[in-house]
Amino acid sequence: MTILIKNGNVVSPQGTIAADVLIDGERIVAIMAPGETRLGSNLESEAERVIDASGKYVIPGGIDPHTHMELPFGGTFASDTFETGTRAAAWGGTTTIIDFAVQVQGARVQDGLAAWHAKAAGNCHIDYGFHQIVGGVDDDSLKAMDELVNEGVTSFKLFMAYPGVFYSDDGQILKAMQTASANGSMIMMHAENGMAIDVLVAQALAEGKTDPRYHSLTRPWETEAEATNRAIMLARLTGAPLYIVHMSAKQAVAVLQGAKDEGWNVFGETCPQYLYLSLEDHLSQPGFEGAKWVCSTPLRAKAEHHQDELWRYLRTNDLSIVSTDHCPFCFKEQKELGVGNFSKIPNGIGSVEHRMDLIYQGVVDGRITLERWVELCSTTPARMFGLYPQKGVIAPGSDADIVIYDPSGRTEIGLNKTHHMNMDHSAWKNFDIDGHVDTVISRGTVVVDDNEYLGTKGHGRYLRRGLSQYLI
Ligand code: URP
Ligand code: ZN
Ligand code: ZN
């Protein structure tokens, strides 16, 4: 199918230009000045479909490099499958996800990856890749890291939190970093001091502090900043590139900033929840309501002024990416596992559908530029995780993953009529966005068209990723 998107404003990190975009099959074939013809042909009459994008932005499809479909956690599983989660992502203008395959202690890394392939294959509405969680660093899993790089899994997540579950000690982290340093892959780190947190949690519970808000109060910013510093020091020691996930504490990002300024290969992401939601307004809601906002790292106190600082770090590129850490759990029977004990509440918030809109609101609010929006949500994730220029850019030869975004539209998110994630609630209830995803094209196929869903399960393909473009 040939599609001509005409009269739109094409946005990239370099700037915004008025241009027409021609798609042939799965690829973009030309970007032209508005109305220009190619080789003398009249494209408008030849294209099988013409989309008028007058007054709208034409952007590369969103890339969410941090999702957890069907993640086993706390005795249950994240409630979105690859089918429901990728469909919801498409609705919201995200055309690629990178999910986390899981290896737990005692299991083979390769088996964990195979299990994730089995969950995703034939079920995805958009393209997908995998990072690998290494929950049990030993000689076999270190060898497996080399193997996986050749299969397009070029990043590995380690946990300094969750002792007894995904946790790695410093020696294990050091060894995994040495392996990454040698094979060119990226270490992704959940940077929280899990041992200290476990003591604080036990003490809180012993004092009868069982409400959801204690989830945040037992994971104070110091536990994130300390672990961030430790991870950076171990990365420096080994030469491994490091990407810190879901950063929420301004003090942790300040540590990252210092290391970046010294020229170290360290990067960080944050997520919409840390930019908009808080301990006071959400996690502290009466009764057990706050459980909806239990995630790790935790929502932080508004009084500590993290949010303005995180937006600033997004502007200065000390934070490079906004992902969602999409990890949805229903309130009934899943979040409710933690009634009477906040430490048993499954950790995670569902946002895969809303990231593009929520971060666009940052453009409207004057926090970031239009071009930075595209860079944070699409271009840098592609470059960071070995997908560029197949993804993350509107250019001849790139996959035709395109979103037509209407800045004069409006999106009421969190209301049941507009959310498609497999959850019985929304963490984003009553958020209204000054913008709207009008059309979503995934590899040349229109999957969302003016509030109508046209995508199909099985359209999404596995992406073998290359090495990060940010590594020296
Ligand atoms: O709360 C979170 N983040 N749940 C998902 C697991 C993780 O640590 O990313
Ligand atoms: Zn994590
Ligand atoms: Zn995560």
GROMACS .gro file of C-alpha atoms and ligand atoms in nm:
model
  483
    1MET     CA    1   0.000   0.000   0.000
    2THR     CA    2   0.125   0.351  -0.078
    3ILE     CA    3   0.025   0.626   0.163
    4LEU     CA    4   0.090   0.997   0.118
    5ILE     CA    5   0.076   1.208   0.435
    6LYS     CA    6   0.047   1.562   0.311
    7ASN     CA    7   0.065   1.912   0.459
    8GLY     CA    8   0.188   1.800   0.802
    9ASN     CA    9   0.469   1.933   1.019
   10VAL     CA   10   0.733   1.662   1.042
   11VAL     CA   11   0.909   1.668   1.380
   12SER     CA   12   1.255   1.533   1.460
   13PRO     CA   13   1.507   1.624   1.732
   14GLN     CA   14   1.673   1.853   1.474
   15GLY     CA   15   1.364   2.059   1.404
   16THR     CA   16   1.017   2.077   1.257
   17ILE     CA   17   0.956   2.117   0.883
   18ALA     CA   18   0.649   2.138   0.665
   19ALA     CA   19   0.673   1.828   0.447
   20ASP     CA   20   0.486   1.547   0.276
   21VAL     CA   21   0.580   1.189   0.363
   22LEU     CA   22   0.546   0.903   0.118
   23ILE     CA   23   0.516   0.544   0.239
   24ASP     CA   24   0.547   0.244   0.011
   25GLY     CA   25   0.477  -0.092   0.173
   26GLU     CA   26   0.645  -0.109   0.515
   27ARG     CA   27   0.893   0.172   0.459
   28ILE     CA   28   0.914   0.547   0.425
   29VAL     CA   29   1.038   0.623   0.074
   30ALA     CA   30   1.042   1.003   0.051
   31ILE     CA   31   1.010   1.326   0.248
   32MET     CA   32   0.921   1.613   0.015
   33ALA     CA   33   0.842   1.981   0.030
   34PRO     CA   34   0.462   2.014   0.045
   35GLY     CA   35   0.304   1.951  -0.294
   36GLU     CA   36   0.635   1.851  -0.457
   37THR     CA   37   0.615   1.564  -0.703
   38ARG     CA   38   0.872   1.292  -0.736
   39LEU     CA   39   1.032   1.207  -1.073
   40GLY     CA   40   0.753   1.399  -1.242
   41SER     CA   41   0.480   1.170  -1.109
   42ASN     CA   42   0.164   1.298  -0.945
   43LEU     CA   43   0.188   1.123  -0.610
   44GLU     CA   44  -0.142   1.247  -0.481
   45SER     CA   45  -0.335   1.078  -0.756
   46GLU     CA   46  -0.112   0.767  -0.748
   47ALA     CA   47  -0.104   0.702  -0.373
   48GLU     CA   48  -0.363   0.448  -0.264
   49ARG     CA   49  -0.439   0.656   0.043
   50VAL     CA   50  -0.385   1.027   0.104
   51ILE     CA   51  -0.398   1.157   0.462
   52ASP     CA   52  -0.430   1.531   0.509
   53ALA     CA   53  -0.223   1.626   0.815
   54SER     CA   54  -0.280   2.001   0.791
   55GLY     CA   55  -0.218   2.165   1.127
   56LYS     CA   56  -0.088   1.839   1.276
   57TYR     CA   57   0.245   1.696   1.377
   58VAL     CA   58   0.389   1.398   1.194
   59ILE     CA   59   0.623   1.219   1.433
   60PRO     CA   60   0.811   0.888   1.446
   61GLY     CA   61   0.608   0.630   1.637
   62GLY     CA   62   0.675   0.618   2.008
   63ILE     CA   63   0.925   0.365   2.140
   64ASP     CA   64   0.866   0.254   2.497
   65PRO     CA   65   1.185   0.079   2.607
   66HIS     CA   66   1.057  -0.036   2.946
   67THR     CA   67   0.745  -0.254   2.970
   68HIS     CA   68   0.653  -0.565   3.168
   69MET     CA   69   0.379  -0.764   2.999
   70GLU     CA   70   0.281  -1.066   3.212
   71LEU     CA   71   0.565  -1.004   3.460
   72PRO     CA   72   0.552  -1.245   3.754
   73PHE     CA   73   0.559  -1.032   4.068
   74GLY     CA   74   0.455  -1.086   4.428
   75GLY     CA   75   0.260  -1.406   4.360
   76THR     CA   76   0.070  -1.273   4.059
   77PHE     CA   77   0.132  -1.157   3.701
   78ALA     CA   78   0.114  -0.813   3.540
   79SER     CA   79  -0.235  -0.801   3.396
   80ASP     CA   80  -0.157  -0.699   3.038
   81THR     CA   81  -0.067  -0.975   2.797
   82PHE     CA   82   0.142  -0.899   2.492
   83GLU     CA   83  -0.185  -0.882   2.302
   84THR     CA   84  -0.371  -0.637   2.528
   85GLY     CA   85  -0.063  -0.434   2.616
   86THR     CA   86   0.063  -0.378   2.262
   87ARG     CA   87  -0.289  -0.292   2.145
   88ALA     CA   88  -0.318  -0.030   2.419
   89ALA     CA   89   0.029   0.099   2.327
   90ALA     CA   90  -0.079   0.141   1.963
   91TRP     CA   91  -0.388   0.335   2.072
   92GLY     CA   92  -0.156   0.580   2.243
   93GLY     CA   93   0.090   0.630   1.958
   94THR     CA   94   0.357   0.383   2.066
   95THR     CA   95   0.465   0.156   1.780
   96THR     CA   96   0.753  -0.032   1.945
   97ILE     CA   97   0.801  -0.172   2.293
   98ILE     CA   98   1.105  -0.334   2.450
   99ASP     CA   99   0.989  -0.574   2.719
  100PHE     CA  100   1.190  -0.757   2.983
  101ALA     CA  101   1.238  -1.133   2.954
  102VAL     CA  102   1.294  -1.282   3.299
  103GLN     CA  103   1.551  -1.523   3.436
  104VAL     CA  104   1.524  -1.614   3.802
  105GLN     CA  105   1.789  -1.772   4.020
  106GLY     CA  106   1.850  -2.137   3.933
  107ALA     CA  107   1.686  -2.114   3.590
  108ARG     CA  108   1.864  -2.083   3.255
  109VAL     CA  109   1.874  -1.737   3.097
  110GLN     CA  110   1.804  -1.892   2.756
  111ASP     CA  111   1.489  -2.056   2.892
  112GLY     CA  112   1.368  -1.724   3.028
  113LEU     CA  113   1.415  -1.562   2.689
  114ALA     CA  114   1.244  -1.854   2.513
  115ALA     CA  115   0.946  -1.819   2.747
  116TRP     CA  116   0.914  -1.450   2.658
  117HIS     CA  117   0.934  -1.528   2.286
  118ALA     CA  118   0.655  -1.781   2.336
  119LYS     CA  119   0.437  -1.525   2.516
  120ALA     CA  120   0.489  -1.258   2.249
  121ALA     CA  121   0.509  -1.446   1.919
  122GLY     CA  122   0.195  -1.405   1.712
  123ASN     CA  123   0.027  -1.190   1.978
  124CYS     CA  124   0.170  -0.842   1.934
  125HIS     CA  125  -0.002  -0.554   1.755
  126ILE     CA  126   0.324  -0.357   1.719
  127ASP     CA  127   0.692  -0.445   1.688
  128TYR     CA  128   0.875  -0.558   1.999
  129GLY     CA  129   1.220  -0.640   2.129
  130PHE     CA  130   1.354  -0.777   2.455
  131HIS     CA  131   1.595  -0.684   2.729
  132GLN     CA  132   1.692  -0.971   2.958
  133ILE     CA  133   1.651  -0.959   3.334
  134VAL     CA  134   1.933  -1.159   3.490
  135GLY     CA  135   1.798  -1.251   3.831
  136GLY     CA  136   2.064  -1.509   3.908
  137VAL     CA  137   2.415  -1.406   3.804
  138ASP     CA  138   2.638  -1.714   3.787
  139ASP     CA  139   2.887  -1.861   3.540
  140ASP     CA  140   2.614  -1.997   3.313
  141SER     CA  141   2.419  -1.675   3.299
  142LEU     CA  142   2.735  -1.475   3.229
  143LYS     CA  143   2.806  -1.702   2.931
  144ALA     CA  144   2.445  -1.667   2.820
  145MET     CA  145   2.484  -1.290   2.806
  146ASP     CA  146   2.732  -1.332   2.519
  147GLU     CA  147   2.493  -1.566   2.338
  148LEU     CA  148   2.197  -1.331   2.374
  149VAL     CA  149   2.383  -1.036   2.228
  150ASN     CA  150   2.409  -1.236   1.905
  151GLU     CA  151   2.032  -1.292   1.916
  152GLY     CA  152   1.956  -0.921   1.933
  153VAL     CA  153   1.913  -0.895   2.310
  154THR     CA  154   2.179  -0.637   2.381
  155SER     CA  155   2.084  -0.508   2.725
  156PHE     CA  156   2.058  -0.677   3.065
  157LYS     CA  157   1.869  -0.561   3.370
  158LEU     CA  158   2.006  -0.619   3.718
  159PHE     CA  159   1.836  -0.540   4.048
  160MET     CA  160   1.994  -0.386   4.357
  161ALA     CA  161   1.643  -0.415   4.511
  162TYR     CA  162   1.412  -0.710   4.591
  163PRO     CA  163   1.648  -0.938   4.794
  164GLY     CA  164   1.553  -1.302   4.747
  165VAL     CA  165   1.374  -1.233   4.419
  166PHE     CA  166   1.565  -1.053   4.143
  167TYR     CA  167   1.844  -0.911   4.364
  168SER     CA  168   2.214  -0.921   4.271
  169ASP     CA  169   2.488  -0.848   4.522
  170ASP     CA  170   2.781  -0.621   4.437
  171GLY     CA  171   3.006  -0.911   4.335
  172GLN     CA  172   2.743  -1.041   4.095
  173ILE     CA  173   2.690  -0.694   3.956
  174LEU     CA  174   3.063  -0.651   3.908
  175LYS     CA  175   3.088  -0.978   3.713
  176ALA     CA  176   2.788  -0.898   3.492
  177MET     CA  177   2.934  -0.555   3.421
  178GLN     CA  178   3.268  -0.708   3.327
  179THR     CA  179   3.084  -0.931   3.080
  180ALA     CA  180   2.890  -0.636   2.936
  181SER     CA  181   3.206  -0.434   2.909
  182ALA     CA  182   3.362  -0.712   2.701
  183ASN     CA  183   3.065  -0.789   2.475
  184GLY     CA  184   2.945  -0.430   2.417
  185SER     CA  185   2.603  -0.469   2.574
  186MET     CA  186   2.431  -0.230   2.815
  187ILE     CA  187   2.366  -0.289   3.185
  188MET     CA  188   2.030  -0.154   3.298
  189MET     CA  189   2.004  -0.106   3.671
  190HIS     CA  190   1.717  -0.097   3.917
  191ALA     CA  191   1.907   0.122   4.161
  192GLU     CA  192   1.763   0.100   4.511
  193ASN     CA  193   1.940  -0.032   4.820
  194GLY     CA  194   1.721  -0.338   4.871
  195MET     CA  195   1.893  -0.458   5.189
  196ALA     CA  196   1.839  -0.126   5.368
  197ILE     CA  197   1.482  -0.102   5.237
  198ASP     CA  198   1.398  -0.448   5.372
  199VAL     CA  199   1.505  -0.339   5.722
  200LEU     CA  200   1.296  -0.021   5.701
  201VAL     CA  201   0.997  -0.221   5.576
  202ALA     CA  202   1.022  -0.473   5.861
  203GLN     CA  203   1.051  -0.192   6.117
  204ALA     CA  204   0.749  -0.008   5.973
  205LEU     CA  205   0.535  -0.321   5.975
  206ALA     CA  206   0.641  -0.397   6.333
  207GLU     CA  207   0.515  -0.050   6.430
  208GLY     CA  208   0.178  -0.122   6.266
  209LYS     CA  209   0.244   0.104   5.967
  210THR     CA  210   0.072  -0.100   5.700
  211ASP     CA  211  -0.090   0.156   5.463
  212PRO     CA  212   0.022   0.190   5.101
  213ARG     CA  213   0.198   0.522   5.166
  214TYR     CA  214   0.460   0.342   5.375
  215HIS     CA  215   0.582   0.189   5.051
  216SER     CA  216   0.734   0.528   4.969
  217LEU     CA  217   0.833   0.618   5.325
  218THR     CA  218   1.039   0.297   5.356
  219ARG     CA  219   1.217   0.365   5.024
  220PRO     CA  220   1.352   0.716   5.093
  221TRP     CA  221   1.550   0.904   4.829
  222GLU     CA  222   1.877   0.816   5.003
  223THR     CA  223   1.826   0.448   4.914
  224GLU     CA  224   1.797   0.543   4.545
  225ALA     CA  225   2.085   0.792   4.545
  226GLU     CA  226   2.317   0.551   4.730
  227ALA     CA  227   2.245   0.265   4.492
  228THR     CA  228   2.280   0.494   4.190
  229ASN     CA  229   2.621   0.604   4.312
  230ARG     CA  230   2.728   0.244   4.379
  231ALA     CA  231   2.612   0.127   4.037
  232ILE     CA  232   2.800   0.412   3.870
  233MET     CA  233   3.119   0.335   4.062
  234LEU     CA  234   3.100  -0.033   3.965
  235ALA     CA  235   3.038   0.066   3.604
  236ARG     CA  236   3.341   0.296   3.612
  237LEU     CA  237   3.550   0.016   3.758
  238THR     CA  238   3.455  -0.222   3.479
  239GLY     CA  239   3.406   0.016   3.185
  240ALA     CA  240   3.050  -0.113   3.136
  241PRO     CA  241   2.793   0.127   2.996
  242LEU     CA  242   2.513   0.181   3.245
  243TYR     CA  243   2.151   0.286   3.208
  244ILE     CA  244   1.959   0.355   3.530
  245VAL     CA  245   1.589   0.278   3.498
  246HIS     CA  246   1.286   0.452   3.648
  247MET     CA  247   1.468   0.735   3.827
  248SER     CA  248   1.249   0.932   4.065
  249ALA     CA  249   1.478   1.108   4.315
  250LYS     CA  250   1.640   1.435   4.212
  251GLN     CA  251   1.939   1.350   4.434
  252ALA     CA  252   1.998   1.027   4.238
  253VAL     CA  253   1.989   1.215   3.909
  254ALA     CA  254   2.235   1.469   4.049
  255VAL     CA  255   2.477   1.180   4.108
  256LEU     CA  256   2.420   1.063   3.750
  257GLN     CA  257   2.473   1.416   3.621
  258GLY     CA  258   2.810   1.434   3.797
  259ALA     CA  259   2.927   1.112   3.634
  260LYS     CA  260   2.803   1.222   3.292
  261ASP     CA  261   2.983   1.553   3.329
  262GLU     CA  262   3.303   1.359   3.393
  263GLY     CA  263   3.247   1.179   3.062
  264TRP     CA  264   3.130   0.840   3.186
  265ASN     CA  265   2.898   0.628   2.975
  266VAL     CA  266   2.601   0.648   3.208
  267PHE     CA  267   2.242   0.726   3.122
  268GLY     CA  268   1.909   0.753   3.297
  269GLU     CA  269   1.538   0.740   3.228
  270THR     CA  270   1.238   0.860   3.419
  271CYS     CA  271   0.868   0.776   3.377
  272PRO     CA  272   0.546   0.983   3.361
  273GLN     CA  273   0.442   0.877   3.712
  274TYR     CA  274   0.743   1.053   3.864
  275LEU     CA  275   0.671   1.369   3.665
  276TYR     CA  276   0.306   1.400   3.765
  277LEU     CA  277   0.206   1.180   4.062
  278SER     CA  278   0.307   1.207   4.427
  279LEU     CA  279   0.309   1.056   4.774
  280GLU     CA  280   0.069   1.318   4.907
  281ASP     CA  281  -0.188   1.327   4.625
  282HIS     CA  282  -0.194   0.962   4.519
  283LEU     CA  283  -0.016   0.709   4.739
  284SER     CA  284  -0.172   0.863   5.052
  285GLN     CA  285  -0.533   0.842   4.935
  286PRO     CA  286  -0.770   0.715   5.207
  287GLY     CA  287  -0.809   0.350   5.292
  288PHE     CA  288  -0.638   0.113   5.053
  289GLU     CA  289  -0.684   0.339   4.743
  290GLY     CA  290  -0.317   0.437   4.746
  291ALA     CA  291  -0.225   0.081   4.639
  292LYS     CA  292  -0.301   0.184   4.281
  293TRP     CA  293   0.015   0.394   4.289
  294VAL     CA  294   0.256   0.148   4.449
  295CYS     CA  295   0.555   0.114   4.219
  296SER     CA  296   0.932   0.105   4.261
  297THR     CA  297   1.115   0.332   4.270
  298PRO     CA  298   0.825   0.492   4.462
  299LEU     CA  299   0.627   0.808   4.403
  300ARG     CA  300   0.803   1.076   4.602
  301ALA     CA  301   0.690   1.359   4.827
  302LYS     CA  302   0.577   1.674   4.649
  303ALA     CA  303   0.722   1.863   4.942
  304GLU     CA  304   1.070   1.745   4.835
  305HIS     CA  305   1.031   1.906   4.490
  306HIS     CA  306   1.145   1.620   4.271
  307GLN     CA  307   0.912   1.681   3.978
  308ASP     CA  308   1.041   2.023   3.865
  309GLU     CA  309   1.395   1.891   3.889
  310LEU     CA  310   1.316   1.581   3.683
  311TRP     CA  311   1.165   1.798   3.408
  312ARG     CA  312   1.476   2.015   3.421
  313TYR     CA  313   1.700   1.708   3.391
  314LEU     CA  314   1.497   1.602   3.088
  315ARG     CA  315   1.571   1.940   2.930
  316THR     CA  316   1.943   1.921   3.004
  317ASN     CA  317   1.973   1.560   2.880
  318ASP     CA  318   2.092   1.436   3.219
  319LEU     CA  319   1.783   1.217   3.180
  320SER     CA  320   1.779   1.083   2.825
  321ILE     CA  321   1.451   0.894   2.791
  322VAL     CA  322   1.096   0.876   2.920
  323SER     CA  323   0.973   0.516   2.939
  324THR     CA  324   0.664   0.394   3.124
  325ASP     CA  325   0.785   0.094   3.327
  326HIS     CA  326   0.437  -0.031   3.232
  327CYS     CA  327   0.353  -0.298   3.490
  328PRO     CA  328  -0.024  -0.302   3.543
  329PHE     CA  329  -0.209  -0.488   3.816
  330CYS     CA  330  -0.582  -0.488   3.874
  331PHE     CA  331  -0.703  -0.346   4.203
  332LYS     CA  332  -0.933  -0.639   4.274
  333GLU     CA  333  -0.742  -0.952   4.373
  334GLN     CA  334  -0.401  -0.820   4.264
  335LYS     CA  335  -0.329  -0.491   4.443
  336GLU     CA  336  -0.558  -0.631   4.715
  337LEU     CA  337  -0.292  -0.893   4.797
  338GLY     CA  338  -0.142  -0.616   5.008
  339VAL     CA  339  -0.442  -0.524   5.223
  340GLY     CA  340  -0.301  -0.489   5.574
  341ASN     CA  341   0.062  -0.513   5.455
  342PHE     CA  342   0.191  -0.261   5.198
  343SER     CA  343   0.495  -0.478   5.123
  344LYS     CA  344   0.269  -0.740   4.963
  345ILE     CA  345   0.116  -0.498   4.712
  346PRO     CA  346   0.240  -0.592   4.363
  347ASN     CA  347   0.464  -0.310   4.240
  348GLY     CA  348   0.367  -0.134   3.921
  349ILE     CA  349   0.157   0.121   3.736
  350GLY     CA  350   0.006   0.087   3.387
  351SER     CA  351   0.082   0.374   3.149
  352VAL     CA  352   0.188   0.228   2.814
  353GLU     CA  353  -0.112   0.389   2.645
  354HIS     CA  354  -0.055   0.737   2.784
  355ARG     CA  355   0.316   0.818   2.762
  356MET     CA  356   0.305   1.009   2.434
  357ASP     CA  357   0.013   1.222   2.553
  358LEU     CA  358   0.148   1.279   2.904
  359ILE     CA  359   0.485   1.394   2.779
  360TYR     CA  360   0.325   1.606   2.506
  361GLN     CA  361   0.152   1.788   2.792
  362GLY     CA  362   0.505   1.887   2.896
  363VAL     CA  363   0.536   2.065   2.560
  364VAL     CA  364   0.206   2.247   2.615
  365ASP     CA  365   0.314   2.343   2.967
  366GLY     CA  366   0.644   2.485   2.838
  367ARG     CA  367   0.860   2.225   3.014
  368ILE     CA  368   1.021   2.074   2.701
  369THR     CA  369   1.021   2.156   2.331
  370LEU     CA  370   0.827   1.971   2.065
  371GLU     CA  371   1.155   1.834   1.928
  372ARG     CA  372   1.269   1.716   2.271
  373TRP     CA  373   0.936   1.531   2.309
  374VAL     CA  374   1.015   1.328   1.999
  375GLU     CA  375   1.375   1.279   2.109
  376LEU     CA  376   1.281   1.155   2.458
  377CYS     CA  377   0.999   0.927   2.347
  378SER     CA  378   1.125   0.789   2.017
  379THR     CA  379   1.461   0.888   1.871
  380THR     CA  380   1.682   0.839   2.177
  381PRO     CA  381   1.519   0.507   2.276
  382ALA     CA  382   1.595   0.385   1.921
  383ARG     CA  383   1.956   0.500   1.942
  384MET     CA  384   2.006   0.383   2.299
  385PHE     CA  385   1.881   0.031   2.232
  386GLY     CA  386   2.014  -0.048   1.885
  387LEU     CA  387   1.707   0.018   1.671
  388TYR     CA  388   1.814   0.334   1.487
  389PRO     CA  389   1.760   0.422   1.199
  390GLN     CA  390   1.511   0.141   1.141
  391LYS     CA  391   1.301   0.306   1.412
  392GLY     CA  392   1.292   0.647   1.580
  393VAL     CA  393   1.311   0.870   1.273
  394ILE     CA  394   1.110   0.974   0.971
  395ALA     CA  395   1.359   0.923   0.689
  396PRO     CA  396   1.372   0.735   0.359
  397GLY     CA  397   1.446   0.368   0.429
  398SER     CA  398   1.315   0.371   0.787
  399ASP     CA  399   1.017   0.164   0.894
  400ALA     CA  400   0.692   0.351   0.835
  401ASP     CA  401   0.606   0.382   1.205
  402ILE     CA  402   0.436   0.719   1.214
  403VAL     CA  403   0.194   0.905   1.440
  404ILE     CA  404  -0.015   1.198   1.326
  405TYR     CA  405  -0.069   1.405   1.638
  406ASP     CA  406  -0.329   1.680   1.663
  407PRO     CA  407  -0.218   1.965   1.889
  408SER     CA  408  -0.567   2.110   1.890
  409GLY     CA  409  -0.725   1.779   1.990
  410ARG     CA  410  -0.796   1.672   2.343
  411THR     CA  411  -0.748   1.343   2.528
  412GLU     CA  412  -0.933   1.255   2.844
  413ILE     CA  413  -0.721   0.978   2.980
  414GLY     CA  414  -0.801   0.743   3.259
  415LEU     CA  415  -1.169   0.736   3.188
  416ASN     CA  416  -1.285   0.389   3.102
  417LYS     CA  417  -1.405   0.488   2.759
  418THR     CA  418  -1.057   0.583   2.649
  419HIS     CA  419  -0.829   0.336   2.820
  420HIS     CA  420  -0.754   0.002   2.664
  421MET     CA  421  -0.509  -0.152   2.909
  422ASN     CA  422  -0.622  -0.466   3.089
  423MET     CA  423  -0.681  -0.296   3.423
  424ASP     CA  424  -0.988  -0.235   3.635
  425HIS     CA  425  -0.874   0.117   3.723
  426SER     CA  426  -0.646   0.388   3.594
  427ALA     CA  427  -0.361   0.558   3.774
  428TRP     CA  428  -0.432   0.853   3.545
  429LYS     CA  429  -0.797   0.912   3.624
  430ASN     CA  430  -0.904   1.265   3.536
  431PHE     CA  431  -0.588   1.361   3.350
  432ASP     CA  432  -0.683   1.572   3.046
  433ILE     CA  433  -0.428   1.631   2.773
  434ASP     CA  434  -0.418   1.917   2.524
  435GLY     CA  435  -0.338   1.696   2.226
  436HIS     CA  436  -0.459   1.382   2.056
  437VAL     CA  437  -0.322   1.080   1.874
  438ASP     CA  438  -0.519   1.088   1.547
  439THR     CA  439  -0.356   0.829   1.325
  440VAL     CA  440  -0.104   0.556   1.402
  441ILE     CA  441   0.085   0.371   1.131
  442SER     CA  442   0.288   0.062   1.217
  443ARG     CA  443   0.525  -0.058   0.940
  444GLY     CA  444   0.302   0.095   0.673
  445THR     CA  445  -0.027  -0.035   0.816
  446VAL     CA  446  -0.277   0.211   0.961
  447VAL     CA  447  -0.363   0.069   1.303
  448VAL     CA  448  -0.546   0.365   1.458
  449ASP     CA  449  -0.754   0.595   1.243
  450ASP     CA  450  -0.952   0.877   1.399
  451ASN     CA  451  -1.056   0.690   1.716
  452GLU     CA  452  -1.109   0.363   1.531
  453TYR     CA  453  -0.884   0.062   1.593
  454LEU     CA  454  -0.776  -0.121   1.278
  455GLY     CA  455  -0.473  -0.316   1.400
  456THR     CA  456  -0.443  -0.691   1.434
  457LYS     CA  457  -0.268  -0.925   1.671
  458GLY     CA  458   0.030  -1.089   1.505
  459HIS     CA  459   0.120  -0.782   1.297
  460GLY     CA  460   0.401  -0.696   1.541
  461ARG     CA  461   0.740  -0.851   1.469
  462TYR     CA  462   1.034  -0.937   1.690
  463LEU     CA  463   1.320  -0.687   1.659
  464ARG     CA  464   1.676  -0.816   1.681
  465ARG     CA  465   1.850  -0.516   1.823
  466GLY     CA  466   2.205  -0.397   1.759
  467LEU     CA  467   2.438  -0.241   2.014
  468SER     CA  468   2.365   0.101   2.158
  469GLN     CA  469   2.479   0.393   1.945
  470TYR     CA  470   2.582   0.581   2.257
  471LEU     CA  471   2.867   0.350   2.348
  472ILE     CA  472   3.224   0.435   2.269
  473URP     O1  473   0.714  -0.107   4.027
  473URP     C1  474   0.775  -0.155   3.933
  473URP     N1  475   0.869  -0.084   3.878
  473URP     N2  476   0.743  -0.278   3.886
  473URP     C2  477   0.807  -0.346   3.782
  473URP     C3  478   0.935  -0.410   3.819
  473URP     C4  479   1.051  -0.314   3.810
  473URP     O2  480   1.124  -0.301   3.907
  473URP     O3  481   1.071  -0.249   3.708
  474ZN      ZN  482   1.288  -0.198   3.826
  475ZN      ZN  483   1.044  -0.209   3.526
   0.00000   0.00000   0.00000
